[in-house]
Every structure is written in structure tokens, then in C-alpha cells.
mmCIF file of C-alpha atoms and ligand atoms in Angstrom:
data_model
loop_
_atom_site.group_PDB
_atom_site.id
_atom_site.type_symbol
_atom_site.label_atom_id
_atom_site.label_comp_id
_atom_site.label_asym_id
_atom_site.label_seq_id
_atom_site.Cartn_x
_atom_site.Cartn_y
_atom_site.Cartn_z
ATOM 1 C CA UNK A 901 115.581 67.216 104.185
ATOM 2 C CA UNK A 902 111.929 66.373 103.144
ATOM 3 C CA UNK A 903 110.999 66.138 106.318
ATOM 4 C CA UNK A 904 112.285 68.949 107.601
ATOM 5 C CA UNK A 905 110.680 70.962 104.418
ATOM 6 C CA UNK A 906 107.624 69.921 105.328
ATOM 7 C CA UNK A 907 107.205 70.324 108.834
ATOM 8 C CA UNK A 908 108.651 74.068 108.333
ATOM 9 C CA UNK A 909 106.647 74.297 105.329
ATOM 10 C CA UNK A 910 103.607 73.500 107.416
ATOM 11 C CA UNK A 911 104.592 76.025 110.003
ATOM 12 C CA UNK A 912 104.987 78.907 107.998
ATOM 13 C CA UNK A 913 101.760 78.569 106.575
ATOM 14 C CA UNK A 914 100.126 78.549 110.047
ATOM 15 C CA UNK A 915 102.031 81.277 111.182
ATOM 16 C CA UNK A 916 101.109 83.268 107.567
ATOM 17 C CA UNK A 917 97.114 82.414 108.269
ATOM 18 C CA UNK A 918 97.302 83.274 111.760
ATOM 19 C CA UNK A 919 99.023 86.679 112.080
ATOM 20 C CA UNK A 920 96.649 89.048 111.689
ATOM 21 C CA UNK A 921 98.069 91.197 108.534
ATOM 22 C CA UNK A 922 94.767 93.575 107.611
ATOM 23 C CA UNK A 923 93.016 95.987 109.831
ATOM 24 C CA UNK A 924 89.338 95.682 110.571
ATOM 25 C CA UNK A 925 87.450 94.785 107.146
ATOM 26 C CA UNK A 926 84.217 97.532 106.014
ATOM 27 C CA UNK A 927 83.890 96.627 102.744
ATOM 28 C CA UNK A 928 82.757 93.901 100.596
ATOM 29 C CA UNK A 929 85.746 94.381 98.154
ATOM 30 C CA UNK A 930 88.124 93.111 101.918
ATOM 31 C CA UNK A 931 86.734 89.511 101.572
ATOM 32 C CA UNK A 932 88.060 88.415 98.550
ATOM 33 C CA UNK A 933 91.368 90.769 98.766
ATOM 34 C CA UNK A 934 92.061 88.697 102.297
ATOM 35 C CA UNK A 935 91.368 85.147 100.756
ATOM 36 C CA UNK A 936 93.853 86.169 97.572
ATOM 37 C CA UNK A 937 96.382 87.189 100.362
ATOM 38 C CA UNK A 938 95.733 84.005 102.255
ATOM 39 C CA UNK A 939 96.085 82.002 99.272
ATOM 40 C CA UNK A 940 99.626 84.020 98.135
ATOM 41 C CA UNK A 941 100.645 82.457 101.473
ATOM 42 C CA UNK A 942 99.838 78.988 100.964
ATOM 43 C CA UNK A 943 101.875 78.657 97.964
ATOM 44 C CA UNK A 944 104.884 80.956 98.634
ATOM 45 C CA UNK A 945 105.722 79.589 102.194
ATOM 46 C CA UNK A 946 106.685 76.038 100.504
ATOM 47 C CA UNK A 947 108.620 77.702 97.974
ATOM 48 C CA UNK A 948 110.590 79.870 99.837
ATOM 49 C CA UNK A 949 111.036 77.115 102.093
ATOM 50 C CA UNK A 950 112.347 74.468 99.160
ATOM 51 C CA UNK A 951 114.490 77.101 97.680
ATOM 52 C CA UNK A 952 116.553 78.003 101.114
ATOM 53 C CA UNK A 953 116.616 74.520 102.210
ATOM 54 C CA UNK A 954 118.248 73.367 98.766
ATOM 55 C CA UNK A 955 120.772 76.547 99.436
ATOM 56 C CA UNK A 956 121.613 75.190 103.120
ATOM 57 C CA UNK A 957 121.750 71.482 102.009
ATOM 58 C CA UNK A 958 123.990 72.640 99.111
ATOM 59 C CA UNK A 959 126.395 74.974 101.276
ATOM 60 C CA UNK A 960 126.989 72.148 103.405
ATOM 61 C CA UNK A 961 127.240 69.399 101.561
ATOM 62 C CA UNK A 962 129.323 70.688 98.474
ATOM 63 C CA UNK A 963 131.505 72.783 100.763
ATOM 64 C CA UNK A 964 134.844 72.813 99.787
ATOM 65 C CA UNK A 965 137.150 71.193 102.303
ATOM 66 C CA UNK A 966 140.966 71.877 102.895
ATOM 67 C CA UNK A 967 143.388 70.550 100.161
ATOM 68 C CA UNK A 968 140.217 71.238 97.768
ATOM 69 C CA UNK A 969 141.437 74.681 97.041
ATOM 70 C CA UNK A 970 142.738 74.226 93.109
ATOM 71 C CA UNK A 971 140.434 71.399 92.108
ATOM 72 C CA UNK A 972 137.546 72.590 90.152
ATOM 73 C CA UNK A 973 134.238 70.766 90.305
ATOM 74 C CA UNK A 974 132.751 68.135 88.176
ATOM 75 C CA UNK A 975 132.110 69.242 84.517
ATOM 76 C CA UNK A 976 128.189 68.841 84.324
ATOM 77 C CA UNK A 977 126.315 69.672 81.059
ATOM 78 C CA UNK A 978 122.772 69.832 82.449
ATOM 79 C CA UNK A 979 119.584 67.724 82.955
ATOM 80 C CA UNK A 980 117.193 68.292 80.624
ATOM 81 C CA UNK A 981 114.811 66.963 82.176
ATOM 82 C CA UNK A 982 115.168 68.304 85.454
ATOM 83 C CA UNK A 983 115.424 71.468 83.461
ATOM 84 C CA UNK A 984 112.178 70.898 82.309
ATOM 85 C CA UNK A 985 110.411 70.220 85.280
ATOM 86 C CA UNK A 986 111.527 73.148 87.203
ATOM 87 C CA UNK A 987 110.521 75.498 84.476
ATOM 88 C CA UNK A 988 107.253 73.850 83.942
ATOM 89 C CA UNK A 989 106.024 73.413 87.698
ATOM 90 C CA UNK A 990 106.787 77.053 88.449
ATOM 91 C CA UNK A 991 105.055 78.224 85.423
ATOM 92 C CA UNK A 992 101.992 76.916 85.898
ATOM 93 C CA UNK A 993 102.080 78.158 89.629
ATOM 94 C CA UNK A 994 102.244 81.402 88.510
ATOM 95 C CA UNK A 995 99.654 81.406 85.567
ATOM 96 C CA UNK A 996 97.164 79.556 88.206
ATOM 97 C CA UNK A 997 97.662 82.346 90.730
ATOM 98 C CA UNK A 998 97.704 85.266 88.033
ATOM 99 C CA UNK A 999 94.365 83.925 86.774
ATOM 100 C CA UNK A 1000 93.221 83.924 90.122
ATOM 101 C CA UNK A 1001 94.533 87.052 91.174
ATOM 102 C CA UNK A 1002 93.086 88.379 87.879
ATOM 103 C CA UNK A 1003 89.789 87.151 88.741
ATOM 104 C CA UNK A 1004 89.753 88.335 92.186
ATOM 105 C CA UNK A 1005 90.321 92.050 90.390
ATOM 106 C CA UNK A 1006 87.825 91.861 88.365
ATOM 107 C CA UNK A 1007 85.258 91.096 91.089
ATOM 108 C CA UNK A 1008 86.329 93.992 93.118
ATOM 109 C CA UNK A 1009 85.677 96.225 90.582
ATOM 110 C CA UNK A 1010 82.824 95.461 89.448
ATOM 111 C CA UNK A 1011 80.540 97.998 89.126
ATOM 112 C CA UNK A 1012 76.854 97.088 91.360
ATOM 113 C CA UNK A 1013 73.055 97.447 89.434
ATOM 114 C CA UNK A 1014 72.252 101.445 89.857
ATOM 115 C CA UNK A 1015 73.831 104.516 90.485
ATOM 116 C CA UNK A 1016 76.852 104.897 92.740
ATOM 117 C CA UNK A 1017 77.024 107.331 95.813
ATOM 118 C CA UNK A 1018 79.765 110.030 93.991
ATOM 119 C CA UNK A 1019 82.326 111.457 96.148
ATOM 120 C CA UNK A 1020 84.690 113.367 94.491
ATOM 121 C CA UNK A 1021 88.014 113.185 96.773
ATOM 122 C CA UNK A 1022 90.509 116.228 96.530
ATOM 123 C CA UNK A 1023 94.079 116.034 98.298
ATOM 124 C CA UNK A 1024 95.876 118.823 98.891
ATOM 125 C CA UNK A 1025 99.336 119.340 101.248
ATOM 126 C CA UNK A 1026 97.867 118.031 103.704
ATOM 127 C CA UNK A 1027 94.780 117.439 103.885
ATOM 128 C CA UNK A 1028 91.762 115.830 102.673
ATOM 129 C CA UNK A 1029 88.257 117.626 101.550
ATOM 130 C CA UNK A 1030 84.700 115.685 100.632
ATOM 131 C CA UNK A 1031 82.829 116.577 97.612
ATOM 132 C CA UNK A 1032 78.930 115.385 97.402
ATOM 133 C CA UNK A 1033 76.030 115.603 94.959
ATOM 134 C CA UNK A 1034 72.952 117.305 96.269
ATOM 135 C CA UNK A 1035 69.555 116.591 95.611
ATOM 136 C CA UNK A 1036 69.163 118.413 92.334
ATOM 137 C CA UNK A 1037 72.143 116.179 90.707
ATOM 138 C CA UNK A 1038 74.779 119.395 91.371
ATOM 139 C CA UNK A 1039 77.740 119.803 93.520
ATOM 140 C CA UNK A 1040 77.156 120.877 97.142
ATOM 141 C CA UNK A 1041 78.858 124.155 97.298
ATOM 142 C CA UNK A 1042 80.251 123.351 100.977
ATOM 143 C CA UNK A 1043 83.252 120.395 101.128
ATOM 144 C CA UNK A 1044 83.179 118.065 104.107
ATOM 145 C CA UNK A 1045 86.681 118.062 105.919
ATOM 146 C CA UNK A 1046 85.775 114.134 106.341
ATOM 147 C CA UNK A 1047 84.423 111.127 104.524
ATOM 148 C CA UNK A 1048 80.430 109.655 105.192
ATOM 149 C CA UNK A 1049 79.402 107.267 103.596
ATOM 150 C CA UNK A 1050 75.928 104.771 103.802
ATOM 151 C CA UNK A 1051 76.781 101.598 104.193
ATOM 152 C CA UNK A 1052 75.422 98.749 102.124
ATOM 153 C CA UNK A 1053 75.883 101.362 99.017
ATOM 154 C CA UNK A 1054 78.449 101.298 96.530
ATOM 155 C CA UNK A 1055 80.010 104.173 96.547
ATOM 156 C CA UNK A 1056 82.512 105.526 93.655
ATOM 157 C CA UNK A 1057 84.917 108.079 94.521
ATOM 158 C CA UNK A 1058 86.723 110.557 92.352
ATOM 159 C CA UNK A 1059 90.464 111.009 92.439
ATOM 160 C CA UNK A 1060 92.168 114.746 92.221
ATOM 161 C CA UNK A 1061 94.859 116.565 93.172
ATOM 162 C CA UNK A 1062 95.633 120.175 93.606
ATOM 163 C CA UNK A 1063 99.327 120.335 93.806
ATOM 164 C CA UNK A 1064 101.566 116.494 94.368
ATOM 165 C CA UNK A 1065 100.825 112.989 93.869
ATOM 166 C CA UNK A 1066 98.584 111.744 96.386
ATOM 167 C CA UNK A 1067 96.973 108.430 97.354
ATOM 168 C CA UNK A 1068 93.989 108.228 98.740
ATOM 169 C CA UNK A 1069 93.181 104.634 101.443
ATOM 170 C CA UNK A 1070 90.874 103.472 103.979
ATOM 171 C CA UNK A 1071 92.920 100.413 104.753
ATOM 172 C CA UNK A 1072 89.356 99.136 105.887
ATOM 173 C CA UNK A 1073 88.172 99.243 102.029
ATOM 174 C CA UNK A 1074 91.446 97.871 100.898
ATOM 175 C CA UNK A 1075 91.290 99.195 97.728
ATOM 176 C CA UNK A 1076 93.645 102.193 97.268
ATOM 177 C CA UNK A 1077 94.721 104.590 94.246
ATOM 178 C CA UNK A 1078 97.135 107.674 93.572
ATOM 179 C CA UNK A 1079 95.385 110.895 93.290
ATOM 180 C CA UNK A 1080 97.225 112.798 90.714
ATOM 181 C CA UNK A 1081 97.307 116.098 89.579
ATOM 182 C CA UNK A 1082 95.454 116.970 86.098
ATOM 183 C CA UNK A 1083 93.630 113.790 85.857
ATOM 184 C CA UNK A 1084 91.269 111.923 87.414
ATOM 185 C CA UNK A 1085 91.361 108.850 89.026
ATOM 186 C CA UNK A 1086 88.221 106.434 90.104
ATOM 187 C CA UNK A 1087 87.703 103.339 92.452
ATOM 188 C CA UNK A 1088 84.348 101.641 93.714
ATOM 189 C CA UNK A 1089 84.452 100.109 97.383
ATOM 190 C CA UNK A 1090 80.754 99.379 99.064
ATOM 191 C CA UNK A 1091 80.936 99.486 102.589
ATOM 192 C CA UNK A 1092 79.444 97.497 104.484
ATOM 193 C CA UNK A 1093 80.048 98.186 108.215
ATOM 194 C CA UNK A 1094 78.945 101.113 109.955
ATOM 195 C CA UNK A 1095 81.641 102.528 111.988
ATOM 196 C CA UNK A 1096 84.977 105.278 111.625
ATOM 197 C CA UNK A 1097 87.876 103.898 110.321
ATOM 198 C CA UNK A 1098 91.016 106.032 109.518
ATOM 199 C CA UNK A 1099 92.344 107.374 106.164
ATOM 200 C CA UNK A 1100 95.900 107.792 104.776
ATOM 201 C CA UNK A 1101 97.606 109.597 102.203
ATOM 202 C CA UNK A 1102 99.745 106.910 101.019
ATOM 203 C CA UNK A 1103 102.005 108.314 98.578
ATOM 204 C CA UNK A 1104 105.041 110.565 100.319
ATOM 205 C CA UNK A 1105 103.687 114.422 99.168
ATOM 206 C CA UNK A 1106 106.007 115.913 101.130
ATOM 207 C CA UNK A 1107 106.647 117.053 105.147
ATOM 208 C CA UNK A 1108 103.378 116.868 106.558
ATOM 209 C CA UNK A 1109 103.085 113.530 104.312
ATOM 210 C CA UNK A 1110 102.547 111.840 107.656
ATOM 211 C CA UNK A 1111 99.416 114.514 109.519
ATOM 212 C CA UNK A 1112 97.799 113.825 105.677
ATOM 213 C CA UNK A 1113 95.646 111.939 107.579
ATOM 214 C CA UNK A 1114 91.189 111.790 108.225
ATOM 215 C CA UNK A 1115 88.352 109.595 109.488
ATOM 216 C CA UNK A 1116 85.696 107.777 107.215
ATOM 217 C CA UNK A 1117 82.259 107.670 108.970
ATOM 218 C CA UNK A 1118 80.139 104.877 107.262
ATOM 219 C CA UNK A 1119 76.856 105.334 108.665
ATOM 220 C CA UNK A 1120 73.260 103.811 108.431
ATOM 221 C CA UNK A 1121 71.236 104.931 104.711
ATOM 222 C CA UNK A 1122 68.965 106.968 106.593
ATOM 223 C CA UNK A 1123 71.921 109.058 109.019
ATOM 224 C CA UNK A 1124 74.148 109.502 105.645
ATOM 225 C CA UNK A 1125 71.321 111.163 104.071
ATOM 226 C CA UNK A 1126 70.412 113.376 107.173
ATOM 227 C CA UNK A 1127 74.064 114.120 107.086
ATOM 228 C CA UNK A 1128 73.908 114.824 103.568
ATOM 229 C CA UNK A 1129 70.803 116.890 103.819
ATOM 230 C CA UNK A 1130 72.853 119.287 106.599
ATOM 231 C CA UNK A 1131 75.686 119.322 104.099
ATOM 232 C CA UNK A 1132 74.030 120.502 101.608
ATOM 233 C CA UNK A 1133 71.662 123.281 103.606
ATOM 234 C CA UNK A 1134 75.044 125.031 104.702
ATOM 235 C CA UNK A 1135 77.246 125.501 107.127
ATOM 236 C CA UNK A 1136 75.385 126.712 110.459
ATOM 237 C CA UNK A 1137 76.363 130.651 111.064
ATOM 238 C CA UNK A 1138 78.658 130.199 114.201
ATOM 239 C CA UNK A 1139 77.680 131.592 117.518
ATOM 240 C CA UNK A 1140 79.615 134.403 118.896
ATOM 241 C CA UNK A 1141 78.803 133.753 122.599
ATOM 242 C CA UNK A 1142 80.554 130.319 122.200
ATOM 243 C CA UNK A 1143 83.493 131.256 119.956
ATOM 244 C CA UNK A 1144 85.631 131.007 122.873
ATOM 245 C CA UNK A 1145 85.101 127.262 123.806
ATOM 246 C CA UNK A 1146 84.798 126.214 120.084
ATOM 247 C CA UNK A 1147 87.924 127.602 119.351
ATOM 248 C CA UNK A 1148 89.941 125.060 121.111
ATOM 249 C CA UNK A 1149 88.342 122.074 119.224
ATOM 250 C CA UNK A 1150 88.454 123.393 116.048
ATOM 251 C CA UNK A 1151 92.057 124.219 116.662
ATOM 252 C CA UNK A 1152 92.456 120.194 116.677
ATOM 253 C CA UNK A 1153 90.051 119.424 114.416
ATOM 254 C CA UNK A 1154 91.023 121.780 111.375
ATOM 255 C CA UNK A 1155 94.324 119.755 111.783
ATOM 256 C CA UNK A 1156 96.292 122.693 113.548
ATOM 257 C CA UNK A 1157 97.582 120.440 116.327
ATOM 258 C CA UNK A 1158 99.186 118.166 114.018
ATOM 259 C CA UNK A 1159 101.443 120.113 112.920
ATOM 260 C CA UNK A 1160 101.647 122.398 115.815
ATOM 261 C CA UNK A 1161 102.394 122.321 119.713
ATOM 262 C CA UNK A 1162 99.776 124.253 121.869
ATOM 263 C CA UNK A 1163 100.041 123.536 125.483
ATOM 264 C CA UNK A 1164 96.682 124.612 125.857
ATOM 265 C CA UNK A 1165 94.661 122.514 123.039
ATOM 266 C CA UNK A 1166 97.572 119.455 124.273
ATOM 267 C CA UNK A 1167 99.124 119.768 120.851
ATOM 268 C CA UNK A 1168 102.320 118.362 120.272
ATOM 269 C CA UNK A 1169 103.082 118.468 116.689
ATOM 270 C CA UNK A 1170 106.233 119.324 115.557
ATOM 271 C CA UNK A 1171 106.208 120.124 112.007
ATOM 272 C CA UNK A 1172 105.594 123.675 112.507
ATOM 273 C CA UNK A 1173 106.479 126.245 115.089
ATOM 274 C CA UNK A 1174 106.075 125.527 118.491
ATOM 275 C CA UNK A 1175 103.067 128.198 118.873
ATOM 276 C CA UNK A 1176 103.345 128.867 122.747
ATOM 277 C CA UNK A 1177 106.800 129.957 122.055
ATOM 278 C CA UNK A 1178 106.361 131.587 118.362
ATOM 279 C CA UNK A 1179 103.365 133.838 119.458
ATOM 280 C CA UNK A 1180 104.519 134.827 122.290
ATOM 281 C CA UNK A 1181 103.843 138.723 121.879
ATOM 282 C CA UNK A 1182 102.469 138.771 118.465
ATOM 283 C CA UNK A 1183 99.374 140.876 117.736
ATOM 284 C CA UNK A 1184 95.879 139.405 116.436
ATOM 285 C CA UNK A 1185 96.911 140.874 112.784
ATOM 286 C CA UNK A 1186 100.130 138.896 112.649
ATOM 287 C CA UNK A 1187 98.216 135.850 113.662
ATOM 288 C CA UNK A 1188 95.522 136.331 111.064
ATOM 289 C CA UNK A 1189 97.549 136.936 108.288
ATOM 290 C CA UNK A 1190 99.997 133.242 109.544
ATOM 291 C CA UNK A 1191 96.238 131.327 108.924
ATOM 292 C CA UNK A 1192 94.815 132.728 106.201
ATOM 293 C CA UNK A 1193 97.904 133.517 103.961
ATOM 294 C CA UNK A 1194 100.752 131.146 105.521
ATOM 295 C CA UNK A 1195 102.953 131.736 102.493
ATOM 296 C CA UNK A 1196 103.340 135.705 103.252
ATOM 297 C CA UNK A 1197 105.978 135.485 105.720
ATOM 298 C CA UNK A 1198 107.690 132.472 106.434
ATOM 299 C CA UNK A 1199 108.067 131.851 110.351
ATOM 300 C CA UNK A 1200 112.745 131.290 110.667
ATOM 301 C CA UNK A 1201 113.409 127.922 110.290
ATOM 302 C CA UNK A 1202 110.909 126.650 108.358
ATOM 303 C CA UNK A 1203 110.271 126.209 104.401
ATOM 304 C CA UNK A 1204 107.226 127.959 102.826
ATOM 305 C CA UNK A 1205 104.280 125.704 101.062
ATOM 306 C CA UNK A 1206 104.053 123.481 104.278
ATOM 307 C CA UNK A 1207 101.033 124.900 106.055
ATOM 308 C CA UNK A 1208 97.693 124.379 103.468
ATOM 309 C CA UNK A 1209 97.200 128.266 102.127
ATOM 310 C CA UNK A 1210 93.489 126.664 102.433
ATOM 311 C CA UNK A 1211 91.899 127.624 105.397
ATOM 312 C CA UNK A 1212 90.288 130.724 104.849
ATOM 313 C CA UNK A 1213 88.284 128.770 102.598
ATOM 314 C CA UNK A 1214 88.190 125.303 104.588
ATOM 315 C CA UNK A 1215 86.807 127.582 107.636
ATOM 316 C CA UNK A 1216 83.894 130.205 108.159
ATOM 317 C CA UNK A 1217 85.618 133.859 109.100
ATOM 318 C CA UNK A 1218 83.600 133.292 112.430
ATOM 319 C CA UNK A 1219 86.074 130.305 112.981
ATOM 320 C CA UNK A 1220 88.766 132.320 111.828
ATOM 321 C CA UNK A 1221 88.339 134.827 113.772
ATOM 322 C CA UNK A 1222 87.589 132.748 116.936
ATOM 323 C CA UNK A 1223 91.062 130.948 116.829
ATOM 324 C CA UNK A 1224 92.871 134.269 116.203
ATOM 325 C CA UNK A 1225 91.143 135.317 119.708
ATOM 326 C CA UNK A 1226 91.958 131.944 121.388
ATOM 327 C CA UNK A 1227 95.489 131.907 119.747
ATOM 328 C CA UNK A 1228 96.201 135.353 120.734
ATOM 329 C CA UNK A 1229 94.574 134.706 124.602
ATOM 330 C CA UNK A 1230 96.367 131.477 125.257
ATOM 331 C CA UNK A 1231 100.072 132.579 124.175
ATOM 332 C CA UNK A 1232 100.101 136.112 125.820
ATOM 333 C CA UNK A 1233 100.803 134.915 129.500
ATOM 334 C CA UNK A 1234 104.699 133.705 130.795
HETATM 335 C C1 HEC B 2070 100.747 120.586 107.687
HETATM 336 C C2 HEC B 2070 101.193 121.268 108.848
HETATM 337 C C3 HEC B 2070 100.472 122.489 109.356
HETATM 338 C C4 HEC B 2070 99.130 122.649 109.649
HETATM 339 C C5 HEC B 2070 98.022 121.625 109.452
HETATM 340 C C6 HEC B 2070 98.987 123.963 110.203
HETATM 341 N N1 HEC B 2070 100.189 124.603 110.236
HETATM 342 FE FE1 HEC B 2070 100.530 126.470 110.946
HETATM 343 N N2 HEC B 2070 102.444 126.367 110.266
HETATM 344 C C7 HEC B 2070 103.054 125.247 109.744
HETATM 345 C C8 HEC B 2070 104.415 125.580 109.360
HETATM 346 C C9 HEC B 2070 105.429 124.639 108.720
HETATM 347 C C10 HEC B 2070 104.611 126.937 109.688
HETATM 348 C C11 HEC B 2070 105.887 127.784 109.478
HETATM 349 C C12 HEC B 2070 105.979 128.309 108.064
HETATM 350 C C13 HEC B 2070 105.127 129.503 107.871
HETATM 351 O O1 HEC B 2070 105.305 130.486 108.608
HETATM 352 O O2 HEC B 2070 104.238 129.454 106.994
HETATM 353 C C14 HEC B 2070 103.348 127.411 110.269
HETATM 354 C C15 HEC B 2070 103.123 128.691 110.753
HETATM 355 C C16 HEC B 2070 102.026 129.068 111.503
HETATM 356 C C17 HEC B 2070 101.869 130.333 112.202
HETATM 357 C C18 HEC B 2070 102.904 131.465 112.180
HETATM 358 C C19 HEC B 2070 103.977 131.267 113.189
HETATM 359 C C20 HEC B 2070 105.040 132.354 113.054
HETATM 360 O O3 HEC B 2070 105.685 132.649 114.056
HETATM 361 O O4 HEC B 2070 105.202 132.867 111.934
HETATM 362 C C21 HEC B 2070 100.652 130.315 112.842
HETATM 363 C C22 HEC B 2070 100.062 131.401 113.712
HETATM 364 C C23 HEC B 2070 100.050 129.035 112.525
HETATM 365 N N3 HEC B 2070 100.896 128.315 111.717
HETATM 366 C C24 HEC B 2070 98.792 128.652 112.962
HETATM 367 C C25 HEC B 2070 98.126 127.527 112.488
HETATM 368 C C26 HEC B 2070 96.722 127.269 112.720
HETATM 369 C C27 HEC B 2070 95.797 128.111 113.568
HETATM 370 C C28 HEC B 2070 96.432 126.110 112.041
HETATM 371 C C29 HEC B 2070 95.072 125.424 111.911
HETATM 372 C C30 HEC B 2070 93.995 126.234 111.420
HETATM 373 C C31 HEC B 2070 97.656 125.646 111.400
HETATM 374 N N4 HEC B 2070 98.657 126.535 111.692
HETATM 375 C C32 HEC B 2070 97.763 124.490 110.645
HETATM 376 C C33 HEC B 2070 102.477 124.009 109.560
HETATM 377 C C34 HEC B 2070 101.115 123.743 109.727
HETATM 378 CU CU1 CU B 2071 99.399 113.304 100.528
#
């Protein structure tokens, strides 16, 4: 039985230290999360594997065999020494790796020399907006749909909610933390590869729980505060002569085709209507008022609160107005 322990102790572990459990690592905070995870493994596999190979042994061995039916087994009253050892040897497992664990936490928050880069994050069904600080220590007026951030900065974000627990994850940083409504949460991550990783809402917040989803850009010190620096002049006044064309990407990338189907933009969400069928017929008006104020009439079939009752503030009335066109163009043929 030792043996055999051993040898399938030994290949659990390399199996748990070979599969490759985390996504890409961007932040200094992944290092030490990965070790901790690493060393979870090392420990656990052996356990698990002593535990279900002294249930096996002990379902064979002490089996009960015909004519065994009415005898009852051997009155024991305990080992107190064996009693002792398997409390002991477990307990100090587990106040070793608690310490440990403990330690690990405290290095990953720890807060670096000088001021953080603040982002304050707000989630809200279902969708994701970027708050910055400008220049003169206030609030940029204009919120970025997605996340940039320098890299080789710690950065400290700001947790809120507008309507339903949220949770707010780069599963490159590692770190995440519920965004909940009426209070604010905080986390530190400093990233430190430049690159776009995704983000998740990872706390269920209802149907379109699942499109709650955005990019984080970490970028070089001196793009983030170009970018930053653009943010914070204003959002460009958008120009009619290319309303048409623009209309189709932003239909994608204000999160309309994950929630919709638009043969046109190649949409194929399906948690609202399908829109080449649904606007089939329906005048600019109509369409306007299903963006702007989703709530006012609720499409058959469907609940109300689902589409964000955001985006006449999320997008310029230029962009409004330029997907109303492209909406109303693209669903009047067939
Ligand atoms: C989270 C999912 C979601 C997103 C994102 C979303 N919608 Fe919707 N949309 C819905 C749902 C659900 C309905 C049906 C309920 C209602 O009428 O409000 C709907 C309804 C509509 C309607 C009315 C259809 C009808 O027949 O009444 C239009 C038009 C529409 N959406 C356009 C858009 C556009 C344009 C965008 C992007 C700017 C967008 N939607 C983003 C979920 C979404
Ligand atoms: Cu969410």
C-alpha cells in the first residue's frame, strides 16, 4: 500500500505542477499567488491520496463476507496514541500553510512607496466604465468604456456598483473583489506586462451576467499618459461624413452585438431580440427611443432592466444617431 501511495502520490503532484491552471500572468501580485497554489498542491495530493487509499484498503480488507451477516465487529476502545498523532500531524499542516498563505496575502497587498494610479471601477448590468484622475487631481468628466493602465505602476482601483453585486477580475492580475452597491471596495495589483488581457464580472448579476465582459490595455508609462491626456481633453466631436462606416463598429464595440444578432455587424447574441427580425419595419423614432430609454417599452418576450438604460450617456448623440441610421438602413430590406 506504501508503495502504491507513493508512486500515485508522486504522480499527482506532477500532474498538479504541470497542468497549466492560470492564464497568462501581468502582474507582480501572479508570482506569489501561483507558488501558494503550487505549494496547496504539494501537500494536498499526498493527503488525498493516503485518505482514499486507507478507504480502498479498508473496503476490501474488512469486507464482510457471507455467513458474517449477524456478527458485529470487534469492540475497540481507541488508540490514544494514534489518536494523537493524526490530530497533531494534520494540525500543524494546516497552521504551516495558513501562515504561509497568510504571508503570501499580506505581500500582495502591500501597498508600493508613492502614490497609486486611481481608477475608480463602476459596474453596472452589464457593463464596465473607467474612471481617471486628470492632471489637476479631479475626476475626468469622460469614463473610458475600457481599462489602461502603465505598466510597472501600482495601480489601486476603486470598487462600486450602481444597481447588483458585481465582481470585478483580470484573471491576469489574479487578485479579484465584489463590487457592491453603497460601499466601496479597493484592491492594488501593479502590472507588469504590457499587453490586453480580458476582464470578467465574476459574481452572477443577472442575464447578461455572461456579455459583463471588457479588455484591460496595460501599456508603456509614456502611451498610458498620452492616452490619459486624450481622455481627459474630451471625446473627439464625431464626423458626419463617416457616421455611416463607424456605425457598424461601434455597434460591436458599445457591446450591442453581445446581446444582439445583426447579420450585418455578424452579431449573434442572443440575449436580446434578434434585430434583423425585430426591426424589420420600425421607424428611426422607435429605434431611438429602444437605445436611449430601453425600459419604455419592453420588446414581447423579454423582461425589462436587461439592456443598460446607459447609453445615451456612455455614447455621444453623434453615435447615437449614427447607429439609429445604420440600424434603420440595414433591417429595412427582405
Ligand atoms: C445586455 C444585453 C444588451 C445590450 C448590451 C444591448 N441590448 Fe438592446 N436589448 C436587449 C434586450 C433584452 C432587449 C429587449 C427588452 C427591451 O425592449 O428593452 C433589447 C431591445 C433592443 C431594441 C428594441 C427591440 C424591439 O423590438 O423593441 C433595440 C433597437 C436595441 N435593443 C438596440 C440595441 C443597441 C443599438 C445596443 C448597443 C448600443 C444594444 N441594444 C445593447 C439587450 C441588450
Ligand atoms: Cu456583473
Amino acid at each position: 500500500m506504501l508503495v502504491i501511495g507513493v508512486i500515485v502520490s508522486a504522480l499527482g503532484i506532477a500532474a498538479g505542477l504541470l497542468i497549466d491552471w492560470f492564464p497568462m500572468a501581468a502582474s507582480d501580485e501572479a508570482k506569489p499567488i501561483d507558488t501558494l497554489w503550487d505549494v496547496l498542491i504539494i501537500f494536498s495530493v499526498p493527503i488525498f491520496v493516503l485518505v482514499v487509499t486507507v478507504v480502498l484498503f479498508s473496503v476490501w480488507k474488512f469486507r464482510m463476507r457471507p455467513g458474517e451477516e449477524f456478527l458485529d465487529g470487534p469492540p475497540i476502545h481507541g488508540n490514544t496514541r494514534l489518536e494523537i498523532v493524526w490530530t497533531a500531524i494534520p494540525a500543524i499542516v494546516l497552521v504551516g500553510l495558513c501562515t504561509y498563505a497568510f504571508l503570501v496575502l499580506r505581500d500582495v497587498e502591500k501597498a508600493d512607496a508613492g502614490q497609486p494610479v486611481k481608477v475608480r471601477v463602476v459596474g453596472q448590468q452589464f457593463a464596465w466604465s473607467f474612471h481617471y484622475m486628470g492632471a489637476n487631481g479631479k475626476e475626468i468628466a469622460a469614463a473610458s468604456p475600457q481599462l489602461y493602465v502603465p505598466v510597472g505602476k501600482q495601480v489601486e482601483f476603486t470598487l462600486q456598483s450602481k444597481d447588483v453585486l458585481h465582481d470585478f477580475w483580470v484573471p491576469a492580475f489574479r487578485i479579484k473583489k465584489d463590487a457592491v452597491p453603497g460601499i466601496d471596495t479597493t484592491y492594488r495589483i501593479t502590472p507588469n506586462r504590457i499587453g490586453t488581457y480580458p476582464i470578467v464580472c465574476a459574481e452572477l448579476c443577472g442575464l447578461g451576467h455572461s456579455t459583463m465582459r471588457g479588455t484591460a490595455h496595460v501599456m508603456s508609462q509614456r502611451a498610458y499618459a498620452a492616452w490619459l491626456q486624450k481622455l481627459s481633453a474630451g471625446p473627439k466631436p464625431a464626423a458626419p461624413a463617416q457616421a455611416a462606416p463607424d456605425a457598424k463598429a461601434l455597434f460591436t464595440s458599445s457591446g450591442c452585438a453581445a446581446c444582439h444578432t445583426l447579420a450585418d455587424a455578424n452579431a449573434k447574441g442572443t440575449v436580446g431580440p434578434d434585430l434583423d427580425k425585430v426591426l424589420k419595419g420600425k421607424d428611426p423614432a422607435f429605434i431611438k427611443t429602444s437605445i436611449v430609454n430601453p425600459d419604455a417599452q419592453i420588446a414581447p418576450g423579454y423582461q425589462p432592466g436587461i439592456m443598460p438604460g446607459n447609453f445615451s450617456q456612455q455614447l455621444t448623440p453623434a453615435q447615437i444617431d449614427a447607429i439609429v441610421k445604420y440600424l434603420s438602413d440595414v433591417t429595412k430590406g427582405g
